[in-house]
Short mmCIF file of C-alpha atoms in Angstrom, two decimals:
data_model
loop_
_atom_site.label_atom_id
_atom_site.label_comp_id
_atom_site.label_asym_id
_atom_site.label_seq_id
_atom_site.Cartn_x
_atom_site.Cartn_y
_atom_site.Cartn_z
CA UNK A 30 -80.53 26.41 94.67
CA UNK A 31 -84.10 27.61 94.12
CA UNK A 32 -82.98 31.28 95.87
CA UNK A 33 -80.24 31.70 93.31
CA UNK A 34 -82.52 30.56 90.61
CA UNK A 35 -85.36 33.14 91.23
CA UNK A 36 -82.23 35.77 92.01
CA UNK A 37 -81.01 35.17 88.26
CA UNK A 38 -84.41 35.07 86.94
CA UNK A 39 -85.13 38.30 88.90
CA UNK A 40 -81.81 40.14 87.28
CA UNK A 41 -83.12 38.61 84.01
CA UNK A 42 -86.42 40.48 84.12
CA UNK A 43 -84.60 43.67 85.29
CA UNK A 44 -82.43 43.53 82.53
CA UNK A 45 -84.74 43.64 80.24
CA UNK A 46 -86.83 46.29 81.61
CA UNK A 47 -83.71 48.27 81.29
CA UNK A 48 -83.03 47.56 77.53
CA UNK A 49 -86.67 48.17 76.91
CA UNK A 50 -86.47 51.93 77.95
CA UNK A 51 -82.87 52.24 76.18
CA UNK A 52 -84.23 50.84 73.20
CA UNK A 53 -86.90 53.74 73.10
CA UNK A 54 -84.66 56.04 73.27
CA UNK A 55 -82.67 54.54 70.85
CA UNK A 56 -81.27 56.32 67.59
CA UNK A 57 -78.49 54.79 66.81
CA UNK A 58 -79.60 53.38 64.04
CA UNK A 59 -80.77 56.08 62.63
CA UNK A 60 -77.30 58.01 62.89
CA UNK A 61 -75.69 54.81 61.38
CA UNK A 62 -78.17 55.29 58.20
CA UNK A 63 -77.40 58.46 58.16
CA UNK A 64 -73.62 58.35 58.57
CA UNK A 65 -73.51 55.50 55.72
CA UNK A 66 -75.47 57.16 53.26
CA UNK A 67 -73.54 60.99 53.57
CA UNK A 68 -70.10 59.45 54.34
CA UNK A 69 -70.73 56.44 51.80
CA UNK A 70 -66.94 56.34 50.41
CA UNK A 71 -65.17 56.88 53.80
CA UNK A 72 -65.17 53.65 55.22
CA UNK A 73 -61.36 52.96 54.53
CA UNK A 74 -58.86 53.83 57.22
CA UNK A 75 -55.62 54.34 56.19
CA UNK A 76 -54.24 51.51 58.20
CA UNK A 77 -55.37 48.47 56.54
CA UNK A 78 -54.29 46.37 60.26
CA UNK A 79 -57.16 48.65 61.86
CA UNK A 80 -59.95 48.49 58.89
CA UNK A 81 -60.70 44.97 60.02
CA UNK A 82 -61.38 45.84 63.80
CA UNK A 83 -63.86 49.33 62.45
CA UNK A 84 -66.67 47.28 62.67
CA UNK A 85 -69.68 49.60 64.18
CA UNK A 86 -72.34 48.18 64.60
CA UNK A 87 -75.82 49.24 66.43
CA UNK A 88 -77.45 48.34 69.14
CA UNK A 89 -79.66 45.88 66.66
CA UNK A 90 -77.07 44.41 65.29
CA UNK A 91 -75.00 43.55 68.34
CA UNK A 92 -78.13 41.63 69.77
CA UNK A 93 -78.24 39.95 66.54
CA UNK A 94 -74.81 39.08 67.22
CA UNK A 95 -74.76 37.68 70.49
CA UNK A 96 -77.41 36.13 69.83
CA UNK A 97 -80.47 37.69 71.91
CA UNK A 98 -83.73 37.23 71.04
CA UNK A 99 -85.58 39.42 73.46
CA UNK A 100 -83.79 42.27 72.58
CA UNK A 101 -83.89 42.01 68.63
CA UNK A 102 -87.35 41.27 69.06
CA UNK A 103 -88.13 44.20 70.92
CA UNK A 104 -86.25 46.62 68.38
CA UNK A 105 -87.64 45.34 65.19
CA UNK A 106 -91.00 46.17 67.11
CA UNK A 107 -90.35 49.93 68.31
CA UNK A 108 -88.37 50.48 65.33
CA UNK A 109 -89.39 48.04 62.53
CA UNK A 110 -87.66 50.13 59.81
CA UNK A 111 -84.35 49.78 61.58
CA UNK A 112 -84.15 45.71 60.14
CA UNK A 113 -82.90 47.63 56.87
CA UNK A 114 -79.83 49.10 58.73
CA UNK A 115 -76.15 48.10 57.22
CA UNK A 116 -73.10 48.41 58.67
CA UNK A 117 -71.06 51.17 57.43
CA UNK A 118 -67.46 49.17 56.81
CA UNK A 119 -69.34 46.43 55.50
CA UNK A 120 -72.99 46.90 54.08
CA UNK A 121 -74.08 43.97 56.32
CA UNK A 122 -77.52 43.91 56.65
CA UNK A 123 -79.30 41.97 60.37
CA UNK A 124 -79.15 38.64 58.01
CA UNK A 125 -75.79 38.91 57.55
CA UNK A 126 -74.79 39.11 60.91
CA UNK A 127 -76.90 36.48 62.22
CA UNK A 128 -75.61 33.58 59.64
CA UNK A 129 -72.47 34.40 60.04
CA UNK A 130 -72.70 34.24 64.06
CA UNK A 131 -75.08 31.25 63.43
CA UNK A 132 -77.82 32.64 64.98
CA UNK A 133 -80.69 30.52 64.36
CA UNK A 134 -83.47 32.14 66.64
CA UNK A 135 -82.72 35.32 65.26
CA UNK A 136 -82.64 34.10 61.35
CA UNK A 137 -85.98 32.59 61.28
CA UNK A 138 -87.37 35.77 63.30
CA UNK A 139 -86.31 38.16 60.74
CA UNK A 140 -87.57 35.09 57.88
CA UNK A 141 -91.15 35.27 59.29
CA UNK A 142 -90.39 39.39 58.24
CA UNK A 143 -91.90 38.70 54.55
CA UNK A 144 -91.51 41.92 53.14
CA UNK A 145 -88.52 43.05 54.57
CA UNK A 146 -87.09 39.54 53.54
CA UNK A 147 -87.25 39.91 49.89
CA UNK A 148 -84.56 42.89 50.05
CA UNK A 149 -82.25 41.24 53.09
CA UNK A 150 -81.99 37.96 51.01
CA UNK A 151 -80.47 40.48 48.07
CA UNK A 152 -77.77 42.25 49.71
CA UNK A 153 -74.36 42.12 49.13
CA UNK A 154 -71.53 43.33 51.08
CA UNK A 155 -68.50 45.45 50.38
CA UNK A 156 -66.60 41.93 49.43
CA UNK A 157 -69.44 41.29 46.54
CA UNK A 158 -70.84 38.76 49.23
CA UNK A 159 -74.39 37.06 49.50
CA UNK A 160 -75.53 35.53 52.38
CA UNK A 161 -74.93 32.01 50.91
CA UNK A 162 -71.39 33.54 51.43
CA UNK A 163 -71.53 34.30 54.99
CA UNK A 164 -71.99 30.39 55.29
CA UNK A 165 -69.08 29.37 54.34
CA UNK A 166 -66.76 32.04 56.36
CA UNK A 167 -65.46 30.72 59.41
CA UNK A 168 -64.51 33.89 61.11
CA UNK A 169 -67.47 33.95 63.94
CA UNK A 170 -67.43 30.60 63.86
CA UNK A 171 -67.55 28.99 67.19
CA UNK A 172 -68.02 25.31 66.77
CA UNK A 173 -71.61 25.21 66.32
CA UNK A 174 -74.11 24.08 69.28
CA UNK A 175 -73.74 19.98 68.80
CA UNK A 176 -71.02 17.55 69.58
CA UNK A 177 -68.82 15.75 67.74
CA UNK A 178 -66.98 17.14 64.09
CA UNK A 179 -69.73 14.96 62.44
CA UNK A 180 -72.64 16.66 63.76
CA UNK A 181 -71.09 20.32 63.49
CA UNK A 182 -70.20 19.33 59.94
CA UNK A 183 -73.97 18.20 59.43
CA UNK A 184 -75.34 21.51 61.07
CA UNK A 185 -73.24 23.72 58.67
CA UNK A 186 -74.36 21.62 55.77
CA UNK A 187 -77.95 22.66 56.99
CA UNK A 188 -77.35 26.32 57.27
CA UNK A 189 -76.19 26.29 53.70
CA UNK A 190 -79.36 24.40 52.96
CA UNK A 191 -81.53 26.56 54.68
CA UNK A 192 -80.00 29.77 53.52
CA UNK A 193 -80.13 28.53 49.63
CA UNK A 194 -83.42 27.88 49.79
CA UNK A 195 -84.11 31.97 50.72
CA UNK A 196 -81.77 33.59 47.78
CA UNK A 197 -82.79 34.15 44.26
CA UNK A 198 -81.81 30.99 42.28
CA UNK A 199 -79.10 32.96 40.30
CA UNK A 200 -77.41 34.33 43.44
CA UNK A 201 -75.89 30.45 43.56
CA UNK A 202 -73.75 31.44 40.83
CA UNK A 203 -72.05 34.86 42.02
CA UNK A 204 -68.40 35.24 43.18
CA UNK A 205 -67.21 36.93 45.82
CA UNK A 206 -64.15 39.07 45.97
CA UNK A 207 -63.18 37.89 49.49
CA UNK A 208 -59.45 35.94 47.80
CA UNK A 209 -58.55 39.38 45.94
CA UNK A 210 -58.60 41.55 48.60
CA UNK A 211 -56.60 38.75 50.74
CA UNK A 212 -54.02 38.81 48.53
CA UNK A 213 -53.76 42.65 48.13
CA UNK A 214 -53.11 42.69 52.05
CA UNK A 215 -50.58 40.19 51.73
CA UNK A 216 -48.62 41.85 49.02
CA UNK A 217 -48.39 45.42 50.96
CA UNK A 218 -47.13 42.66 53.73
CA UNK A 219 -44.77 41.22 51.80
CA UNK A 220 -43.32 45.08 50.10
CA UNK A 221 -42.75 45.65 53.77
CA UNK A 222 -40.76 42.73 54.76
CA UNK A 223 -39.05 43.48 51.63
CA UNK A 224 -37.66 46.43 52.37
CA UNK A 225 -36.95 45.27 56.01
CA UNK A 226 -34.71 42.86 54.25
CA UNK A 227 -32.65 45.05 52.62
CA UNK A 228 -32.57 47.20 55.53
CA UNK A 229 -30.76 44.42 57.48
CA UNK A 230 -28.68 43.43 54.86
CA UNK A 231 -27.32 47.08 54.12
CA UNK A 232 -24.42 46.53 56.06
CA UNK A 233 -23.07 43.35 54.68
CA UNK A 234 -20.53 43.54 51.99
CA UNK A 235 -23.07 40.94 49.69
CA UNK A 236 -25.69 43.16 49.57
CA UNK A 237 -23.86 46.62 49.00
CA UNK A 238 -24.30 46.30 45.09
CA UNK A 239 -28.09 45.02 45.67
CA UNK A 240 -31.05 48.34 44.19
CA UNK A 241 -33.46 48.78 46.50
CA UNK A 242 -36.31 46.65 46.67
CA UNK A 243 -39.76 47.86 44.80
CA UNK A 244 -41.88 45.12 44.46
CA UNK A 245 -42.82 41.66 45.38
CA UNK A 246 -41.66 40.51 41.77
CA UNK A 247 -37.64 41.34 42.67
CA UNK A 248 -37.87 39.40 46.20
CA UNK A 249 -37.07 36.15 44.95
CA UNK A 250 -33.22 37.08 43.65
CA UNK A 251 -33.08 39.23 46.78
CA UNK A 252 -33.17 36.32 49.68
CA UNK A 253 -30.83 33.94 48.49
CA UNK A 254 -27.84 36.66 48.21
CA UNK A 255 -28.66 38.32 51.59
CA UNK A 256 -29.71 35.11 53.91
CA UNK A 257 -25.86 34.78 55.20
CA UNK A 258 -26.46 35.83 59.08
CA UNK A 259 -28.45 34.56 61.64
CA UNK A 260 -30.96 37.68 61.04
CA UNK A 261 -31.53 37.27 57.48
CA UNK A 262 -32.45 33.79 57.57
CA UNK A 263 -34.66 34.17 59.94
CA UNK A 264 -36.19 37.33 57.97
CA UNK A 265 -35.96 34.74 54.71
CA UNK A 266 -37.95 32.18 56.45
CA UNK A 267 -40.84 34.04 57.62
CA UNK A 268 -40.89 35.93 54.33
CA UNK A 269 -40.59 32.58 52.12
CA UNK A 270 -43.84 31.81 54.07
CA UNK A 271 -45.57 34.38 53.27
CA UNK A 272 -44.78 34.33 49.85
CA UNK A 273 -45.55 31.03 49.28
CA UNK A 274 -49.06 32.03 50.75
CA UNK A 275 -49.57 35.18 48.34
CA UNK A 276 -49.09 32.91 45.68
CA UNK A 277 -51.71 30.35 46.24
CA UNK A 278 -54.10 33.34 47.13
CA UNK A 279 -53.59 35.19 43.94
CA UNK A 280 -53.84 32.08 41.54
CA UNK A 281 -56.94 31.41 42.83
CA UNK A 282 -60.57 33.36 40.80
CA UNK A 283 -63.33 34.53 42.87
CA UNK A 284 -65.30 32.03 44.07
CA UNK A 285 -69.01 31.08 44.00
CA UNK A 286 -71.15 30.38 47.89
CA UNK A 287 -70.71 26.39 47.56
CA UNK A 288 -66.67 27.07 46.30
CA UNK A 289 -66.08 28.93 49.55
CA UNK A 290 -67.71 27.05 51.99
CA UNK A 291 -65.92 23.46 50.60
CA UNK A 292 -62.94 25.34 50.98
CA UNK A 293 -63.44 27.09 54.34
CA UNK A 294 -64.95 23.07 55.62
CA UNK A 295 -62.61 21.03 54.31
CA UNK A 296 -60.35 20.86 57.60
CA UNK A 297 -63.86 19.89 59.26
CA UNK A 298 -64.27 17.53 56.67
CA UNK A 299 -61.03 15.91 57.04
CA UNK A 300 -61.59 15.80 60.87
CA UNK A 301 -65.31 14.08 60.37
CA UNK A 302 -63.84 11.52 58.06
CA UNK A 303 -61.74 9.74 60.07
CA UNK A 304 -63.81 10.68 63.71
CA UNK A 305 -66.78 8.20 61.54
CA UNK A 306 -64.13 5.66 60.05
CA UNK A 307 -63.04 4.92 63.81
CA UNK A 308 -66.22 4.84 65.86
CA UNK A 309 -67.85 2.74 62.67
CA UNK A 310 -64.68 0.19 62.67
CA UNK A 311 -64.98 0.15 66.85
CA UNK A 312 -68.52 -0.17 66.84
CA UNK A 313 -68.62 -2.43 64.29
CA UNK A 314 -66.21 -5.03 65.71
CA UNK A 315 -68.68 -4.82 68.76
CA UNK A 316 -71.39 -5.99 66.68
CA UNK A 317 -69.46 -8.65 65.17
CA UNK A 318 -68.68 -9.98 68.86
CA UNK A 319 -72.38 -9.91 70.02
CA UNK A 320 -73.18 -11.32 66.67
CA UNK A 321 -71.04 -14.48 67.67
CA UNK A 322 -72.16 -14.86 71.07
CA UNK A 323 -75.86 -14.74 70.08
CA UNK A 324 -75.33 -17.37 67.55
CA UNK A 325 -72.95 -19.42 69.65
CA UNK A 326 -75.53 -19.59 71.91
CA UNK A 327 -78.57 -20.98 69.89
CA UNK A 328 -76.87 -24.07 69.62
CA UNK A 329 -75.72 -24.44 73.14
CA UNK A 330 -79.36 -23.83 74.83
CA UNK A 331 -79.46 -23.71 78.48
CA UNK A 332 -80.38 -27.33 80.13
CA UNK A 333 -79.05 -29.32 77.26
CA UNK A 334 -81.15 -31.47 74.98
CA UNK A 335 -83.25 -34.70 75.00
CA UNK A 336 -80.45 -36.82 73.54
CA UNK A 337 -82.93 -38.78 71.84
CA UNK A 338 -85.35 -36.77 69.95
CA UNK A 339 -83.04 -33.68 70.14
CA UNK A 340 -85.64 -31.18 71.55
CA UNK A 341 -84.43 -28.95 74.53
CA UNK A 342 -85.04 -30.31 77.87
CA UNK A 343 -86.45 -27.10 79.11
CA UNK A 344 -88.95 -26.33 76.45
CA UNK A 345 -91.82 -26.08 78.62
CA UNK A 346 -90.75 -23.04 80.96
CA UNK A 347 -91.79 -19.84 80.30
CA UNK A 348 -87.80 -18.65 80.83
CA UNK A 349 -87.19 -20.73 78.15
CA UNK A 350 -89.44 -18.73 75.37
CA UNK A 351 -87.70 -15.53 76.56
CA UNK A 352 -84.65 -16.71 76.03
CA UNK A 353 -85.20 -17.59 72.70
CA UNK A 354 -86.97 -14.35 71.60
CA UNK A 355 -83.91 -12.54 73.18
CA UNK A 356 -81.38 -14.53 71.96
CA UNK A 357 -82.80 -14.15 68.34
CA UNK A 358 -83.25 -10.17 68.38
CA UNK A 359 -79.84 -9.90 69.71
CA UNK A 360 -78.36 -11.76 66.41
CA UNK A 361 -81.08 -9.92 64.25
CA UNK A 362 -80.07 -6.35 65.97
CA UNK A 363 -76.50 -6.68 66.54
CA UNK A 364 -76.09 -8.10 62.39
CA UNK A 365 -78.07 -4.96 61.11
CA UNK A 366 -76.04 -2.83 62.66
CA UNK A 367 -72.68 -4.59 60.98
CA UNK A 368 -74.44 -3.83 57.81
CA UNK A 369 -75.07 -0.29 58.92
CA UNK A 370 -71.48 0.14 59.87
CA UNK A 371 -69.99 -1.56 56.76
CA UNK A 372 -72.37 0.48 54.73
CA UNK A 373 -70.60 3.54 56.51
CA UNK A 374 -67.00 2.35 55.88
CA UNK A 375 -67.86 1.94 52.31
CA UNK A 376 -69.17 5.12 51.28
CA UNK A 377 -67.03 7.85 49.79
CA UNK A 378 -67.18 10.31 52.27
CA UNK A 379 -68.33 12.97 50.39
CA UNK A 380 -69.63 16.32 51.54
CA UNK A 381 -72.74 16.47 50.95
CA UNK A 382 -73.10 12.59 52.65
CA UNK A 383 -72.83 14.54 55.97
CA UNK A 384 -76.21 16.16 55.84
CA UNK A 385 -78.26 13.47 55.26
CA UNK A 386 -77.08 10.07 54.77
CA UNK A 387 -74.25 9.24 57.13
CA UNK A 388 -75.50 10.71 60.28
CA UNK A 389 -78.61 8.39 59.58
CA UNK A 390 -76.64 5.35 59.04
CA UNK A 391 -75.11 6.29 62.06
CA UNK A 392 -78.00 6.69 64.29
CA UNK A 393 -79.64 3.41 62.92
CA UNK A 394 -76.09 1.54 63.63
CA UNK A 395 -76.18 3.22 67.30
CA UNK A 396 -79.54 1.97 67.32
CA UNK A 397 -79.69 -1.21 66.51
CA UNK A 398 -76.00 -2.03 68.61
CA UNK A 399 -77.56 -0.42 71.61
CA UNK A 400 -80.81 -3.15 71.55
CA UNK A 401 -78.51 -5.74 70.58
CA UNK A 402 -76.29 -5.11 74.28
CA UNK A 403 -79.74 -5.08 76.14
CA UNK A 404 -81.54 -8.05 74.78
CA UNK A 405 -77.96 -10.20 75.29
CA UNK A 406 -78.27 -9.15 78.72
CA UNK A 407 -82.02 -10.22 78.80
CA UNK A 408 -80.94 -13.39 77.53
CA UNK A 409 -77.91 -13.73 80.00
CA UNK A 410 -80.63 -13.27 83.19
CA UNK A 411 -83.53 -15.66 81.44
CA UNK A 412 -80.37 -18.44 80.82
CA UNK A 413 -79.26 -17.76 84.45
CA UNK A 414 -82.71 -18.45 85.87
CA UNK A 415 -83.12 -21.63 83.87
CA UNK A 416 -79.95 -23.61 85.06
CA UNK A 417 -80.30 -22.46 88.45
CA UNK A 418 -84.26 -22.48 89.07
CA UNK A 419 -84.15 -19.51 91.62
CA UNK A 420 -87.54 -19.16 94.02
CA UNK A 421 -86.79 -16.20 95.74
CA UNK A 422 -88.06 -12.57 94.41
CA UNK A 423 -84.80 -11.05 95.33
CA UNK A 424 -82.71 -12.87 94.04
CA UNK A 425 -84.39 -12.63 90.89
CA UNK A 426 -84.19 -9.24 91.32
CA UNK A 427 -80.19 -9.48 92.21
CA UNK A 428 -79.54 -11.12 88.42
CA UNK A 429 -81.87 -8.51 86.87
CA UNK A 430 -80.08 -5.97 87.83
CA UNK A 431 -76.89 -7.37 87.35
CA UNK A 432 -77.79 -7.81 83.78
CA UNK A 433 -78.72 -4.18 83.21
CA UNK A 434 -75.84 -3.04 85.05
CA UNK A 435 -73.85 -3.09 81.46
CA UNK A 436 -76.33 -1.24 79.63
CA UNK A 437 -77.20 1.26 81.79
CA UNK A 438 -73.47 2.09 81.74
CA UNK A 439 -73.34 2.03 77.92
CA UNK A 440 -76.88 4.00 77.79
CA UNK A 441 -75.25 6.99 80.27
CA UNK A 442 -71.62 7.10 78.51
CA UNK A 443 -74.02 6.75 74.75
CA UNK A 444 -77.15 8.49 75.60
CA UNK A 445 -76.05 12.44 74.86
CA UNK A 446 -74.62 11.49 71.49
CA UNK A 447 -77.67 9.71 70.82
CA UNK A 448 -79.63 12.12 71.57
CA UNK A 449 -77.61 14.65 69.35
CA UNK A 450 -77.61 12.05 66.32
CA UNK A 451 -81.39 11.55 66.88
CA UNK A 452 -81.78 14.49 65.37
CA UNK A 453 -80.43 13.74 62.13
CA UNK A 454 -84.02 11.02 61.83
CA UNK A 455 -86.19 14.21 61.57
CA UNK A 456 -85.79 14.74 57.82
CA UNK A 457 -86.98 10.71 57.42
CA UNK A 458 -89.69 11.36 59.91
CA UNK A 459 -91.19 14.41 57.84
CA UNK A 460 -90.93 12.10 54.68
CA UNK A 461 -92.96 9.57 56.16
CA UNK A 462 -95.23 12.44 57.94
CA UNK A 463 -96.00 13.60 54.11
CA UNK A 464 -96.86 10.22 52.65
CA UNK A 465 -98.82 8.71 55.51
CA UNK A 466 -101.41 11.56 55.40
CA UNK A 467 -102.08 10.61 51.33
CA UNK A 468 -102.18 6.96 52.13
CA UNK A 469 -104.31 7.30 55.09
CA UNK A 470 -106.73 9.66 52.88
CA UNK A 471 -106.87 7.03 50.00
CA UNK A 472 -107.71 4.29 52.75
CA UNK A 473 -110.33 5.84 54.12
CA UNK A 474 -111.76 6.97 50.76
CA UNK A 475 -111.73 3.58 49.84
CA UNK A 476 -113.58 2.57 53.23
CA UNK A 477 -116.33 5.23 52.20
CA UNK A 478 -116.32 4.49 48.78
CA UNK A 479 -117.05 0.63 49.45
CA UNK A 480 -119.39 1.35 51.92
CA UNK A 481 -121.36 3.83 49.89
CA UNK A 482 -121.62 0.73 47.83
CA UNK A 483 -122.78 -2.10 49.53
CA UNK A 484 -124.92 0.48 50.66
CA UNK A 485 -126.40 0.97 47.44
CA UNK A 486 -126.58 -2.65 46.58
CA UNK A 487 -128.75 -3.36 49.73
#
């Protein structure tokens, strides 16, 4: 294990050596700058099926793309004027590539960049695109680096956060051309399946008296009269479809960064709803039933009572104060996390809800129904070793671990989701990070202020 460990660290390091005498050599990106600026207006092929595959980009960029650090960071410090370098189909600048890979590393290297940063953040593509854009298109998209169509959801929401907080204000408010250009490709689409239709249909005596086809606009008189044979309808079917898609593109305006990516998210959306409606109604009715066992059994203490004056029999062993603490925490845990639960079920589900709100209401129910399963079981071993009065250590030890056994299976089934929700907490923690410091300072000012006095009065 440790030999194939240092073997892959060893190609690692060799690797890199490589790139770092190709990347001094390097001039790619200087032809590229030169290529785009001469040759600005010949970036469209004549095949429109092969303009979306002409992507060139340089050596830069493809790190940027794939997402490696070492080699980005060793370009921009060779060649630091190559972090200005666009694509030449595109105009995307290193920013542009790296949100719309969702390359985090590489985004806040190229943020720490100040100068350089206040022209990336102002570029827009060949599809009147900002980077806000690139946010919302799903094309490199790749399902993100957490679990779960809550958390992805929750980590796009934060790339559009982070991003908007880099752009000029007004940049929120431009429209991108992205639906237009859609719609163009499916109309020369459609022209062609047009006049594949009345191809097929020359022969049949319906479609003898039928002009030939010169638009998408006489398509829709065309299909009923020619879909007789087993051809044409299959011809009208697929061409009905795509028809029926041009439309919705082309009634649709251009749309604005947060209009695109609601529009490009809503299938995640969807998806997220109802993955949070079931784990909140499953984990919920969990709650509920360690909620009722808790409370069932604070009236049915272990021992019995003194029939007489009512108070428990086994008051005076130390089992017996554990018990209680446990069983108490158990009904206090398990009932905050209902509330948590019900607090999810009721909300509207909105969008924006995913960044922030629900993921915390989540973690907190998680939370709070994970304690409740551990201090039952703490309360399950201190009730066994009351009504049985066990001397022996390991036998003691037997019913300990028997108790745990149930949460350490929930904690090892629970624990990597946790872990991935836990993350949502660290927006509350920096809130509380930012008002502790002033409270602390006013405290202690206080302290010194009142000491300074008494100080004086003496």
């Amino acid at each position: 294990m440790m030999a194939r460990l240092y073997g892959e660290k060893r190609k690692h390091e060799s690797a890199f050596k490589l790139a770092k005498l190709l990347i001094v050599k390097d001039r790619s990106w200087w032809t590229r700058s030169q290529e785009n600026s001469i040759h600005q207006t010949h970036n469209i092929t004549k095949d429109p099926g092969k303009a979306e595959n002409a992507e060139r980009l340089t050596s830069l960029l493809m790190a940027t793309s794939t997402g490696i650090v070492e080699i980005v960071e060793e370009i921009l410090r060779v060649y630091p004027q190559a972090v200005d370098h666009v694509t030449p189909d595109k105009c995307w600048n290193i920013l542009h590539v790296a949100i719309s890979h969702r390359q985090l590393e590489i985004f806040h290297l190229v943020k720490k960049m100040d100068i350089p940063m206040a022209r990336l953040v102002r570029r827009i593509d060949e599809d009147q695109c900002t980077i806000l854009h690139h946010v919302g298109i799903m094309k490199y998209y790749k399902g993100g680096t957490l679990p779960g169509p809550v958390l992805q959801l929750q980590e796009e929401l934060q790339w559009f956060e982070r991003v908007r907080k880099i752009i000029p204000s007004h940049y929120e408010m431009h429209r991108c051309q992205i639906k237009q250009k859609t719609a163009q490709t499916h109309q020369f689409d459609l022209e062609a399946q047009a006049a594949e239709i009345h191809h097929v249909a020359k022969p049949t005596e319906a479609s003898q008296n039928i002009p030939p086809i010169h638009g998408i606009s006489e398509l829709s008189p065309l299909i009923p009269q020619t879909a007789q044979d087993k051809q044409l309808q299959e011809i009208h079917a697929r061409i009905f479809k795509e028809v029926q898609e041009y439309l919705k593109l082309t009634s649709q305006t251009a749309q604005t960064a947060q209009e695109l990516f609601e529009q490009t998210h809503a299938a995640l959306l969807k998806e997220a709803q109802e993955w949070l409606k079931r784990t909140s109604e499953a984990c919920s009715a969990v709650a509920v039933l360690i909620a009722t066992v808790a409370f069932a059994a604070a009236y049915t203490v272990p021992g019995g009572s003194n029939q007489d004056t009512g108070v428990p029999i086994l008051l005076q062993d130390p089992f017996f104060l554990v018990f209680t603490v446990m069983d108490v925490l158990s009904l206090a845990s398990s009932l905050t996390s209902v509330v948590m639960f019900l607090s999810i079920l009721t909300s509207p589900f909105e969008l924006r809800d995913f960044r922030i709100s629900l993921p915390q209401r989540l973690t907190l129910g998680f939370t709070f129904l994970f304690f409740s399963v551990a201090v039952t079981m703490l309360a399950f071993a201190a009730t066994i070793i009351l009504i049985i009065h066990l001397k022996k250590r390991w036998t003691t030890t037997l019913i300990y671990t028997a108790a745990f056994l149930p949460v350490s299976v929930f904690a090892l089934l629970q624990f990597p989701l946790y872990v991935a929700f836990m993350s949502t907490l660290r927006f509350s923690w920096k809130v509380i990070r930012r008002v502790l410091p002033s409270c602390c300072f006013l405290q202690s000012r206080f302290k010194n202020t009142t000491t300074g006095s008494i100080y004086k009065t003496l």
